[in-house]
CSV table of C-alpha atoms in Angstrom, one decimal:
chain,number,residue,atom,x,y,z
A,41,MET,CA,11.5,-2.2,36.1
A,42,ALA,CA,7.8,-1.9,36.9
A,43,THR,CA,7.8,1.6,35.3
A,44,VAL,CA,9.5,0.3,32.2
A,45,LYS,CA,6.9,-2.5,31.8
A,46,LYS,CA,4.1,-0.1,32.4
A,47,ALA,CA,5.5,2.2,29.8
A,48,GLN,CA,5.8,-0.6,27.3
A,49,GLY,CA,2.2,-1.6,27.8
A,50,LEU,CA,1.2,2.1,27.3
A,51,LEU,CA,3.2,2.2,24.1
A,52,PHE,CA,1.3,-0.7,22.6
A,53,ASP,CA,-2.0,0.7,23.7
A,54,MET,CA,-1.3,4.1,22.3
A,55,VAL,CA,0.0,2.8,18.9
A,56,HIS,CA,-3.2,0.6,18.7
A,57,ASP,CA,-5.4,3.6,19.4
A,58,ILE,CA,-3.6,5.9,17.0
A,59,ALA,CA,-4.1,3.4,14.2
A,60,VAL,CA,-7.7,2.7,15.0
A,61,ALA,CA,-8.5,6.5,15.1
A,62,GLY,CA,-6.9,6.9,11.7
A,63,LEU,CA,-4.5,9.6,13.0
A,64,GLY,CA,-1.6,10.5,10.7
A,65,PRO,CA,1.6,12.6,10.5
A,66,GLY,CA,1.0,16.1,11.8
A,67,ASP,CA,-1.8,15.1,14.1
A,68,ARG,CA,-1.4,15.9,17.8
A,69,LEU,CA,-2.0,13.4,20.6
A,70,PRO,CA,-4.3,14.4,23.5
A,71,SER,CA,-2.8,16.4,26.4
A,72,GLN,CA,-0.8,14.6,29.0
A,73,ALA,CA,-3.6,15.0,31.5
A,74,GLU,CA,-6.1,13.5,29.0
A,75,LEU,CA,-3.7,10.6,28.3
A,76,MET,CA,-3.2,9.9,32.0
A,77,ARG,CA,-7.0,9.8,32.4
A,78,ARG,CA,-7.6,7.6,29.4
A,79,TYR,CA,-5.0,5.0,30.2
A,80,ARG,CA,-5.2,5.3,34.0
A,81,ALA,CA,-1.4,5.9,34.1
A,82,GLY,CA,0.8,8.1,36.2
A,83,PRO,CA,3.0,10.8,34.8
A,84,THR,CA,6.3,8.8,34.9
A,85,PRO,CA,5.3,5.8,32.8
A,86,LEU,CA,3.4,8.0,30.4
A,87,ARG,CA,6.5,10.2,29.9
A,88,GLU,CA,8.6,7.0,29.3
A,89,ALA,CA,6.1,5.7,26.8
A,90,LEU,CA,6.2,9.0,24.9
A,91,ARG,CA,10.0,9.0,25.0
A,92,LEU,CA,9.9,5.5,23.5
A,93,LEU,CA,7.7,6.7,20.7
A,94,GLU,CA,10.0,9.7,20.2
A,95,PHE,CA,13.1,7.4,20.2
A,96,CYS,CA,11.4,5.3,17.5
A,97,GLY,CA,10.8,8.5,15.4
A,98,LEU,CA,7.0,8.0,15.6
A,99,VAL,CA,6.3,11.3,17.5
A,100,SER,CA,8.1,14.6,18.2
A,101,LEU,CA,7.7,16.1,21.6
A,102,LYS,CA,7.0,19.9,21.4
A,103,PRO,CA,8.0,22.1,24.3
A,104,GLY,CA,6.6,25.5,25.2
A,105,PRO,CA,3.1,26.9,25.3
A,106,ASN,CA,1.9,24.5,22.7
A,107,ALA,CA,3.6,21.5,24.2
A,108,GLY,CA,2.5,18.1,23.2
A,109,ALA,CA,3.3,15.0,21.1
A,110,VAL,CA,2.9,15.3,17.3
A,111,LEU,CA,2.8,12.3,15.1
A,112,GLU,CA,5.7,11.8,12.6
A,113,PRO,CA,5.7,9.6,9.4
A,114,ALA,CA,6.4,5.9,10.0
A,115,THR,CA,9.4,5.7,7.7
A,116,ALA,CA,12.3,3.4,6.9
A,117,GLU,CA,14.5,6.4,7.6
A,118,HIS,CA,13.6,6.2,11.3
A,119,LEU,CA,13.5,2.4,11.5
A,120,ALA,CA,17.1,2.2,10.2
A,121,GLY,CA,18.3,4.0,13.3
A,122,LEU,CA,16.9,1.2,15.4
A,123,VAL,CA,18.1,-1.7,13.1
A,124,ALA,CA,21.8,-0.5,12.8
A,125,PRO,CA,22.8,-1.2,16.4
A,126,PHE,CA,21.2,-4.7,16.1
A,127,LEU,CA,23.3,-5.4,13.0
A,128,SER,CA,26.4,-4.2,14.8
A,129,LEU,CA,25.8,-6.3,17.9
A,130,ALA,CA,24.9,-9.4,15.8
A,131,GLY,CA,28.4,-9.5,14.4
A,132,VAL,CA,27.4,-8.6,10.8
A,133,THR,CA,30.3,-7.7,8.6
A,134,TYR,CA,30.4,-4.8,6.1
A,135,GLY,CA,30.4,-7.3,3.3
A,136,GLN,CA,27.3,-9.1,4.6
A,137,LEU,CA,25.6,-5.7,5.0
A,138,MET,CA,26.3,-4.7,1.4
A,139,ASP,CA,25.3,-8.2,0.1
A,140,ALA,CA,22.0,-8.0,2.0
A,141,TRP,CA,21.4,-4.5,0.5
A,142,ALA,CA,22.2,-5.8,-3.0
A,143,ALA,CA,19.8,-8.7,-2.5
A,144,THR,CA,16.8,-6.6,-1.3
A,145,GLU,CA,16.9,-3.7,-3.6
A,146,PRO,CA,16.2,-5.9,-6.7
A,147,LEU,CA,13.0,-7.2,-5.0
A,148,LEU,CA,11.7,-3.6,-4.8
A,149,ALA,CA,12.6,-2.8,-8.4
A,150,ALA,CA,10.8,-5.9,-9.7
A,151,ALA,CA,7.7,-5.2,-7.5
A,152,ALA,CA,7.6,-1.6,-8.8
A,153,ALA,CA,7.7,-2.9,-12.4
A,154,SER,CA,5.0,-5.4,-11.7
A,155,ASN,CA,2.7,-2.9,-9.8
A,156,PRO,CA,-0.6,-2.7,-11.6
A,157,ASP,CA,-1.1,0.9,-10.3
A,158,ARG,CA,0.8,2.4,-13.2
A,159,ALA,CA,-0.2,6.0,-12.3
A,160,LEU,CA,1.6,5.6,-9.0
A,161,VAL,CA,4.6,4.1,-10.7
A,162,THR,CA,4.8,6.9,-13.2
A,163,ARG,CA,4.4,9.5,-10.6
A,164,GLU,CA,7.3,8.2,-8.5
A,165,ILE,CA,9.7,7.1,-11.3
A,166,ALA,CA,9.2,9.2,-14.4
A,167,ALA,CA,11.4,12.1,-13.3
A,168,PHE,CA,14.4,9.7,-12.9
A,169,ALA,CA,13.9,8.2,-16.4
A,170,ALA,CA,13.7,11.7,-17.8
A,171,GLU,CA,16.8,13.0,-16.1
A,172,PRO,CA,19.5,13.8,-18.7
A,173,PRO,CA,22.9,12.2,-18.6
A,174,SER,CA,25.4,14.1,-16.5
A,175,ASP,CA,28.9,13.5,-15.0
A,176,ASP,CA,28.2,16.0,-12.2
A,177,PRO,CA,28.6,14.6,-8.7
A,178,VAL,CA,25.5,13.1,-7.2
A,179,PRO,CA,24.0,15.3,-4.5
A,180,ALA,CA,23.8,13.8,-1.1
A,181,SER,CA,20.1,13.1,-1.2
A,182,HIS,CA,19.9,11.9,-4.8
A,183,ALA,CA,20.6,8.2,-4.4
A,184,ILE,CA,18.4,7.7,-1.3
A,185,ASP,CA,15.6,9.7,-3.0
A,186,PHE,CA,15.8,7.3,-6.0
A,187,HIS,CA,15.6,4.2,-3.8
A,188,ASP,CA,12.8,5.8,-1.8
A,189,ALA,CA,10.8,6.4,-5.0
A,190,VAL,CA,11.4,2.8,-6.1
A,191,ALA,CA,10.2,1.5,-2.7
A,192,ARG,CA,7.0,3.6,-2.9
A,193,ALA,CA,6.4,2.6,-6.5
A,194,ALA,CA,6.4,-1.1,-5.4
A,195,GLY,CA,3.0,-0.3,-4.0
A,196,ASN,CA,3.3,-2.4,-0.8
A,197,PRO,CA,4.1,-0.3,2.3
A,198,ALA,CA,5.2,-3.3,4.3
A,199,LEU,CA,7.7,-4.4,1.6
A,200,GLY,CA,8.9,-0.8,1.2
A,201,LEU,CA,9.3,-0.1,4.9
A,202,VAL,CA,11.2,-3.3,5.7
A,203,LEU,CA,13.4,-3.6,2.7
A,204,GLN,CA,14.3,0.1,2.4
A,205,VAL,CA,15.8,0.0,5.9
A,206,LEU,CA,19.1,-1.3,4.6
A,207,SER,CA,19.4,1.6,2.1
A,208,TYR,CA,19.3,4.0,5.0
A,209,VAL,CA,21.8,2.0,7.0
A,210,VAL,CA,24.2,2.1,4.0
A,211,ALA,CA,23.5,5.8,3.5
A,212,ASP,CA,24.3,6.5,7.2
A,213,LEU,CA,27.5,4.4,6.8
A,214,TYR,CA,28.6,6.4,3.7
A,215,TRP,CA,27.8,9.9,4.9
A,216,ALA,CA,29.1,9.3,8.4
A,217,SER,CA,32.4,8.4,6.9
A,218,THR,CA,33.0,10.8,4.1
A,219,ASP,CA,31.8,14.1,2.6
A,220,ALA,CA,33.0,13.0,-0.9
A,221,LEU,CA,30.1,13.0,-3.4
A,222,PRO,CA,29.8,9.8,-5.5
A,223,PRO,CA,30.7,10.0,-9.2
A,224,GLY,CA,27.7,11.1,-11.1
A,225,GLY,CA,27.9,9.4,-14.5
A,226,PRO,CA,27.7,5.7,-13.5
A,227,VAL,CA,25.0,6.3,-10.8
A,228,ARG,CA,22.8,8.4,-13.0
A,229,HIS,CA,23.2,5.9,-15.8
A,230,ASP,CA,22.2,3.0,-13.6
A,231,HIS,CA,19.2,4.9,-12.1
A,232,HIS,CA,18.0,5.8,-15.7
A,233,GLU,CA,18.2,2.2,-16.8
A,234,ILE,CA,16.4,0.9,-13.8
A,235,ALA,CA,13.7,3.6,-14.1
A,236,GLU,CA,13.1,2.9,-17.7
A,237,ALA,CA,12.7,-0.9,-17.0
A,238,ILE,CA,10.2,-0.1,-14.2
A,239,LEU,CA,8.2,2.3,-16.3
A,240,ALA,CA,8.1,-0.3,-19.1
A,241,GLY,CA,6.7,-3.0,-16.7
A,242,GLN,CA,9.8,-5.2,-17.3
A,243,ALA,CA,10.1,-6.8,-13.9
A,244,GLU,CA,13.0,-9.1,-14.7
A,245,GLU,CA,15.0,-6.4,-16.4
A,246,ALA,CA,14.3,-4.0,-13.5
A,247,ARG,CA,15.5,-6.7,-11.1
A,248,ARG,CA,18.6,-7.4,-13.1
A,249,ALA,CA,19.5,-3.7,-13.5
A,250,MET,CA,19.0,-3.0,-9.8
A,251,GLU,CA,21.1,-6.0,-8.8
A,252,ALA,CA,23.9,-4.9,-11.1
A,253,HIS,CA,23.7,-1.4,-9.8
A,254,ALA,CA,23.8,-2.4,-6.1
A,255,ARG,CA,26.6,-5.0,-6.5
A,256,GLY,CA,28.6,-2.6,-8.7
A,257,THR,CA,28.5,0.2,-6.2
A,258,SER,CA,29.0,-1.9,-3.0
A,259,ASP,CA,32.8,-2.3,-3.3
A,260,GLY,CA,33.1,1.3,-4.3
A,261,ILE,CA,31.2,2.5,-1.2
A,262,LEU,CA,33.4,0.4,1.1
A,263,ALA,CA,36.5,1.6,-0.6
A,264,ARG,CA,35.5,5.2,-0.2
A,265,VAL,CA,34.6,4.8,3.5
A,266,GLY,CA,37.8,2.8,4.2
A,267,HIS,CA,36.3,-0.6,5.3
A,268,ARG,CA,37.1,-4.2,4.2
A,269,ARG,CA,34.3,-6.6,3.5
A,270,ASP,CA,35.4,-8.9,6.4
A,271,GLU,CA,35.5,-6.2,9.0
A,272,PRO,CA,32.7,-6.2,11.7
A,273,PHE,CA,30.1,-3.6,10.9
A,274,LEU,CA,30.1,-0.7,13.5
A,275,TRP,CA,27.1,1.5,14.0
A,276,PRO,CA,28.0,4.7,12.2
A,277,ARG,CA,28.7,7.6,14.5
A,278,ARG,CA,27.3,10.9,13.5
A,279,PRO,CA,26.4,14.2,15.2
A,280,ALA,CA,23.1,14.5,16.9
A,281,GLY,CA,20.3,15.5,14.6
A,282,LEU,CA,19.8,14.8,10.9
A,283,ALA,CA,22.6,13.5,8.8
A,284,THR,CA,23.7,15.5,5.7
A,285,TYR,CA,21.4,13.6,3.3
A,286,ARG,CA,18.5,14.0,5.7
A,287,GLN,CA,18.5,17.8,5.7
A,288,ARG,CA,15.3,18.1,3.7
A,289,PRO,CA,11.6,17.8,4.6
A,290,MET,CA,10.4,14.2,4.9
A,291,PRO,CA,7.4,13.2,2.8
A,292,LEU,CA,4.3,13.4,4.9
A,293,ASN,CA,3.0,10.1,3.7
A,294,GLY,CA,6.4,8.3,4.2
A,295,TYR,CA,5.7,4.6,4.1
A,296,ALA,CA,2.8,4.8,6.5
A,297,GLY,CA,-0.1,2.5,5.7
A,298,SER,CA,-3.6,3.8,5.0
A,299,ALA,CA,-4.5,3.6,8.7
A,300,MET,CA,-2.1,6.4,9.5
A,301,GLY,CA,-3.6,8.6,6.8
A,302,SER,CA,-2.0,11.9,5.9
A,303,ALA,CA,-1.4,15.2,7.7
A,304,LYS,CA,-4.5,17.0,8.7
Protein backbone atom coordinates (compact mmCIF):
# COMPACT_ATOMS: atom_id res chain seq x y z
CA MET A 1 0.00 0.00 0.00
CA ALA A 2 2.86 2.39 0.81
CA THR A 3 4.34 1.79 -2.65
CA VAL A 4 0.98 2.50 -4.30
CA LYS A 5 0.55 5.77 -2.38
CA LYS A 6 4.10 6.80 -3.25
CA ALA A 7 3.45 5.97 -6.91
CA GLN A 8 0.26 8.04 -6.89
CA GLY A 9 2.14 11.00 -5.44
CA LEU A 10 4.82 10.61 -8.09
CA LEU A 11 2.13 10.46 -10.78
CA PHE A 12 0.69 13.83 -9.74
CA ASP A 13 4.15 15.42 -9.47
CA MET A 14 5.22 14.12 -12.88
CA VAL A 15 2.03 15.28 -14.64
CA HIS A 16 2.43 18.73 -13.04
CA ASP A 17 6.04 19.00 -14.16
CA ILE A 18 5.25 17.79 -17.69
CA ALA A 19 2.59 20.48 -18.07
CA VAL A 20 4.76 23.24 -16.59
CA ALA A 21 7.66 22.28 -18.89
CA GLY A 22 5.37 22.47 -21.93
CA LEU A 23 6.24 18.95 -23.04
CA GLY A 24 3.98 17.38 -25.65
CA PRO A 25 3.29 14.20 -27.61
CA GLY A 26 6.48 12.61 -28.88
CA ASP A 27 8.69 14.14 -26.19
CA ARG A 28 10.68 11.76 -24.00
CA LEU A 29 10.77 11.89 -20.24
CA PRO A 30 14.17 11.89 -18.52
CA SER A 31 15.88 8.57 -17.86
CA GLN A 32 14.78 6.44 -14.94
CA ALA A 33 17.96 7.35 -13.07
CA GLU A 34 17.27 11.07 -13.56
CA LEU A 35 13.63 10.67 -12.48
CA MET A 36 14.70 8.77 -9.36
CA ARG A 37 17.13 11.56 -8.49
CA ARG A 38 14.68 14.37 -9.25
CA TYR A 39 11.80 12.91 -7.23
CA ARG A 40 13.92 11.16 -4.60
CA ALA A 41 12.07 7.95 -5.36
CA GLY A 42 13.08 4.32 -5.45
CA PRO A 43 12.82 2.22 -8.62
CA THR A 44 9.65 0.36 -7.57
CA PRO A 45 7.32 3.34 -6.96
CA LEU A 46 8.75 5.08 -10.03
CA ARG A 47 8.00 2.06 -12.23
CA GLU A 48 4.47 1.92 -10.78
CA ALA A 49 3.94 5.62 -11.52
CA LEU A 50 5.10 5.13 -15.10
CA ARG A 51 2.82 2.10 -15.47
CA LEU A 52 -0.11 4.19 -14.23
CA LEU A 53 0.68 6.82 -16.85
CA GLU A 54 0.92 4.08 -19.46
CA PHE A 55 -2.40 2.56 -18.35
CA CYS A 56 -4.03 5.99 -18.75
CA GLY A 57 -2.60 6.21 -22.26
CA LEU A 58 -0.49 9.27 -21.44
CA VAL A 59 2.90 7.65 -22.09
CA SER A 60 4.25 4.68 -23.98
CA LEU A 61 7.13 2.75 -22.44
CA LYS A 62 9.78 1.87 -25.00
CA PRO A 63 12.02 -1.17 -24.37
CA GLY A 64 15.46 -1.83 -25.79
CA PRO A 65 18.56 0.34 -26.25
CA ASN A 66 16.48 3.53 -26.47
CA ALA A 67 14.25 2.55 -23.56
CA GLY A 68 12.24 5.26 -21.90
CA ALA A 69 8.85 6.89 -21.56
CA VAL A 70 7.45 8.84 -24.52
CA LEU A 71 4.47 11.17 -24.13
CA GLU A 72 1.25 10.31 -25.97
CA PRO A 73 -1.61 12.68 -26.85
CA ALA A 74 -4.17 13.30 -24.09
CA THR A 75 -7.22 12.08 -25.99
CA ALA A 76 -10.82 11.07 -25.38
CA GLU A 77 -9.90 7.80 -27.09
CA HIS A 78 -7.71 6.81 -24.14
CA LEU A 79 -9.99 8.32 -21.50
CA ALA A 80 -12.90 6.20 -22.75
CA GLY A 81 -11.02 3.06 -21.79
CA LEU A 82 -10.98 4.28 -18.19
CA VAL A 83 -14.59 5.51 -18.14
CA ALA A 84 -16.20 2.37 -19.60
CA PRO A 85 -15.58 0.12 -16.56
CA PHE A 86 -16.98 2.86 -14.29
CA LEU A 87 -20.16 2.96 -16.35
CA SER A 88 -20.42 -0.81 -16.19
CA LEU A 89 -19.94 -1.02 -12.42
CA ALA A 90 -22.28 1.95 -11.83
CA GLY A 91 -25.16 -0.10 -13.21
CA VAL A 92 -25.69 2.02 -16.32
CA THR A 93 -27.98 0.43 -18.92
CA TYR A 94 -27.38 0.39 -22.66
CA GLY A 95 -30.31 2.75 -23.10
CA GLN A 96 -28.91 5.21 -20.57
CA LEU A 97 -25.53 5.11 -22.29
CA MET A 98 -27.06 5.84 -25.69
CA ASP A 99 -29.28 8.60 -24.25
CA ALA A 100 -26.24 10.24 -22.63
CA TRP A 101 -24.35 10.07 -25.93
CA ALA A 102 -27.33 11.58 -27.77
CA ALA A 103 -27.50 14.39 -25.19
CA THR A 104 -23.81 15.34 -25.30
CA GLU A 105 -23.07 15.29 -29.04
CA PRO A 106 -25.50 18.17 -29.80
CA LEU A 107 -23.63 20.36 -27.30
CA LEU A 108 -20.43 19.89 -29.29
CA ALA A 109 -22.17 20.58 -32.61
CA ALA A 110 -23.70 23.81 -31.29
CA ALA A 111 -20.35 24.89 -29.80
CA ALA A 112 -18.62 24.24 -33.13
CA ALA A 113 -21.21 26.32 -34.99
CA SER A 114 -20.78 29.15 -32.47
CA ASN A 115 -16.97 29.06 -32.42
CA PRO A 116 -15.64 32.48 -33.54
CA ASP A 117 -12.48 30.81 -34.91
CA ARG A 118 -14.04 30.09 -38.30
CA ALA A 119 -10.70 29.08 -39.81
CA LEU A 120 -10.47 26.20 -37.33
CA VAL A 121 -14.09 25.23 -37.97
CA THR A 122 -13.57 25.22 -41.74
CA ARG A 123 -10.37 23.22 -41.45
CA GLU A 124 -12.06 20.52 -39.38
CA ILE A 125 -15.51 20.37 -40.98
CA ALA A 126 -15.30 21.43 -44.65
CA ALA A 127 -14.32 17.99 -45.95
CA PHE A 128 -17.43 16.40 -44.45
CA ALA A 129 -19.71 19.04 -45.98
CA ALA A 130 -18.05 18.52 -49.38
CA GLU A 131 -18.30 14.73 -49.32
CA PRO A 132 -20.66 13.55 -52.10
CA PRO A 133 -23.73 11.42 -51.27
CA SER A 134 -23.05 7.69 -51.28
CA ASP A 135 -24.76 4.50 -50.21
CA ASP A 136 -21.42 2.74 -49.77
CA PRO A 137 -20.96 1.26 -46.27
CA VAL A 138 -19.35 3.62 -43.80
CA PRO A 139 -15.69 2.69 -43.08
CA ALA A 140 -14.92 1.74 -39.51
CA SER A 141 -13.17 5.02 -38.74
CA HIS A 142 -15.52 7.37 -40.62
CA ALA A 143 -18.10 8.02 -37.91
CA ILE A 144 -15.62 8.48 -35.07
CA ASP A 145 -13.46 10.73 -37.29
CA PHE A 146 -16.49 12.95 -37.94
CA HIS A 147 -17.37 13.25 -34.26
CA ASP A 148 -13.70 13.89 -33.44
CA ALA A 149 -13.67 16.73 -35.98
CA VAL A 150 -16.82 18.28 -34.48
CA ALA A 151 -15.27 18.10 -31.00
CA ARG A 152 -12.08 19.82 -32.19
CA ALA A 153 -14.12 22.43 -34.09
CA ALA A 154 -15.89 23.34 -30.84
CA GLY A 155 -12.62 25.04 -29.90
CA ASN A 156 -12.73 24.07 -26.22
CA PRO A 157 -10.35 21.18 -25.43
CA ALA A 158 -11.99 20.58 -22.05
CA LEU A 159 -15.43 20.28 -23.62
CA GLY A 160 -14.15 18.11 -26.44
CA LEU A 161 -12.14 15.81 -24.19
CA VAL A 162 -14.93 15.16 -21.69
CA LEU A 163 -17.94 14.96 -24.00
CA GLN A 164 -16.26 12.94 -26.77
CA VAL A 165 -15.52 10.12 -24.32
CA LEU A 166 -18.99 8.66 -24.81
CA SER A 167 -18.50 8.51 -28.58
CA TYR A 168 -15.53 6.23 -28.04
CA VAL A 169 -17.41 4.08 -25.52
CA VAL A 170 -20.21 3.66 -28.08
CA ALA A 171 -17.67 2.94 -30.83
CA ASP A 172 -15.98 0.31 -28.65
CA LEU A 173 -19.39 -1.23 -27.96
CA TYR A 174 -20.23 -1.40 -31.65
CA TRP A 175 -16.97 -2.72 -33.03
CA ALA A 176 -16.42 -5.18 -30.18
CA SER A 177 -19.78 -6.75 -31.04
CA THR A 178 -19.91 -6.82 -34.84
CA ASP A 179 -17.84 -6.43 -37.99
CA ALA A 180 -20.88 -5.22 -39.97
CA LEU A 181 -20.36 -1.77 -41.45
CA PRO A 182 -23.21 0.70 -40.81
CA PRO A 183 -25.40 1.66 -43.80
CA GLY A 184 -23.71 4.53 -45.59
CA GLY A 185 -26.56 6.60 -47.02
CA PRO A 186 -28.28 7.78 -43.82
CA VAL A 187 -25.02 8.31 -41.91
CA ARG A 188 -23.39 10.34 -44.68
CA HIS A 189 -26.58 12.37 -45.17
CA ASP A 190 -26.71 13.21 -41.46
CA HIS A 191 -23.04 14.12 -41.32
CA HIS A 192 -23.42 16.36 -44.37
CA GLU A 193 -26.41 18.16 -42.84
CA ILE A 194 -24.63 18.69 -39.52
CA ALA A 195 -21.44 19.88 -41.23
CA GLU A 196 -23.32 22.43 -43.34
CA ALA A 197 -25.08 23.86 -40.28
CA ILE A 198 -21.78 24.13 -38.40
CA LEU A 199 -20.05 25.86 -41.33
CA ALA A 200 -22.97 28.27 -41.66
CA GLY A 201 -22.70 29.19 -37.98
CA GLN A 202 -26.24 27.97 -37.29
CA ALA A 203 -25.86 26.69 -33.74
CA GLU A 204 -29.47 25.73 -33.13
CA GLU A 205 -29.75 23.90 -36.46
CA ALA A 206 -26.44 22.10 -35.80
CA ARG A 207 -27.69 21.07 -32.36
CA ARG A 208 -31.01 19.85 -33.76
CA ALA A 209 -29.41 17.92 -36.62
CA MET A 210 -26.88 16.25 -34.33
CA GLU A 211 -29.56 15.29 -31.82
CA ALA A 212 -31.71 13.77 -34.57
CA HIS A 213 -28.68 11.89 -35.89
CA ALA A 214 -27.64 10.49 -32.51
CA ARG A 215 -31.15 9.51 -31.43
CA GLY A 216 -31.91 8.09 -34.86
CA THR A 217 -28.87 5.83 -34.84
CA SER A 218 -28.97 4.74 -31.18
CA ASP A 219 -31.64 2.06 -31.54
CA GLY A 220 -30.04 0.81 -34.75
CA ILE A 221 -26.69 0.45 -33.00
CA LEU A 222 -28.23 -1.55 -30.14
CA ALA A 223 -30.15 -3.73 -32.59
CA ARG A 224 -27.00 -4.53 -34.56
CA VAL A 225 -25.01 -5.40 -31.45
CA GLY A 226 -27.87 -7.44 -29.95
CA HIS A 227 -28.63 -5.55 -26.73
CA ARG A 228 -31.87 -4.18 -25.28
CA ARG A 229 -32.11 -0.69 -23.82
CA ASP A 230 -32.91 -2.04 -20.33
CA GLU A 231 -29.93 -4.43 -20.20
CA PRO A 232 -26.99 -3.50 -17.93
CA PHE A 233 -24.07 -2.10 -19.90
CA LEU A 234 -21.11 -4.47 -19.89
CA TRP A 235 -17.60 -3.24 -20.57
CA PRO A 236 -16.93 -4.30 -24.17
CA ARG A 237 -14.43 -7.12 -24.45
CA ARG A 238 -11.96 -6.82 -27.30
CA PRO A 239 -8.52 -8.23 -28.10
CA ALA A 240 -5.48 -6.51 -26.67
CA GLY A 241 -4.24 -3.58 -28.68
CA LEU A 242 -6.14 -1.16 -30.84
CA ALA A 243 -9.71 -1.90 -31.91
CA THR A 244 -10.51 -2.04 -35.63
CA TYR A 245 -11.49 1.60 -35.93
CA ARG A 246 -8.33 2.64 -34.06
CA GLN A 247 -5.95 1.13 -36.60
CA ARG A 248 -4.72 4.51 -37.81
CA PRO A 249 -2.25 7.11 -36.55
CA MET A 250 -3.69 9.25 -33.79
CA PRO A 251 -3.54 13.03 -34.36
CA LEU A 252 -0.52 14.39 -32.56
CA ASN A 253 -2.45 17.29 -31.10
CA GLY A 254 -5.37 15.12 -29.95
CA TYR A 255 -7.39 17.10 -27.44
CA ALA A 256 -4.33 18.22 -25.50
CA GLY A 257 -4.38 21.77 -24.23
CA SER A 258 -1.79 24.35 -25.18
CA ALA A 259 0.37 23.42 -22.19
CA MET A 260 1.04 20.03 -23.77
CA GLY A 261 2.13 21.58 -27.06
CA SER A 262 2.84 19.51 -30.14
CA ALA A 263 5.37 16.87 -31.01
CA LYS A 264 8.93 18.09 -31.12
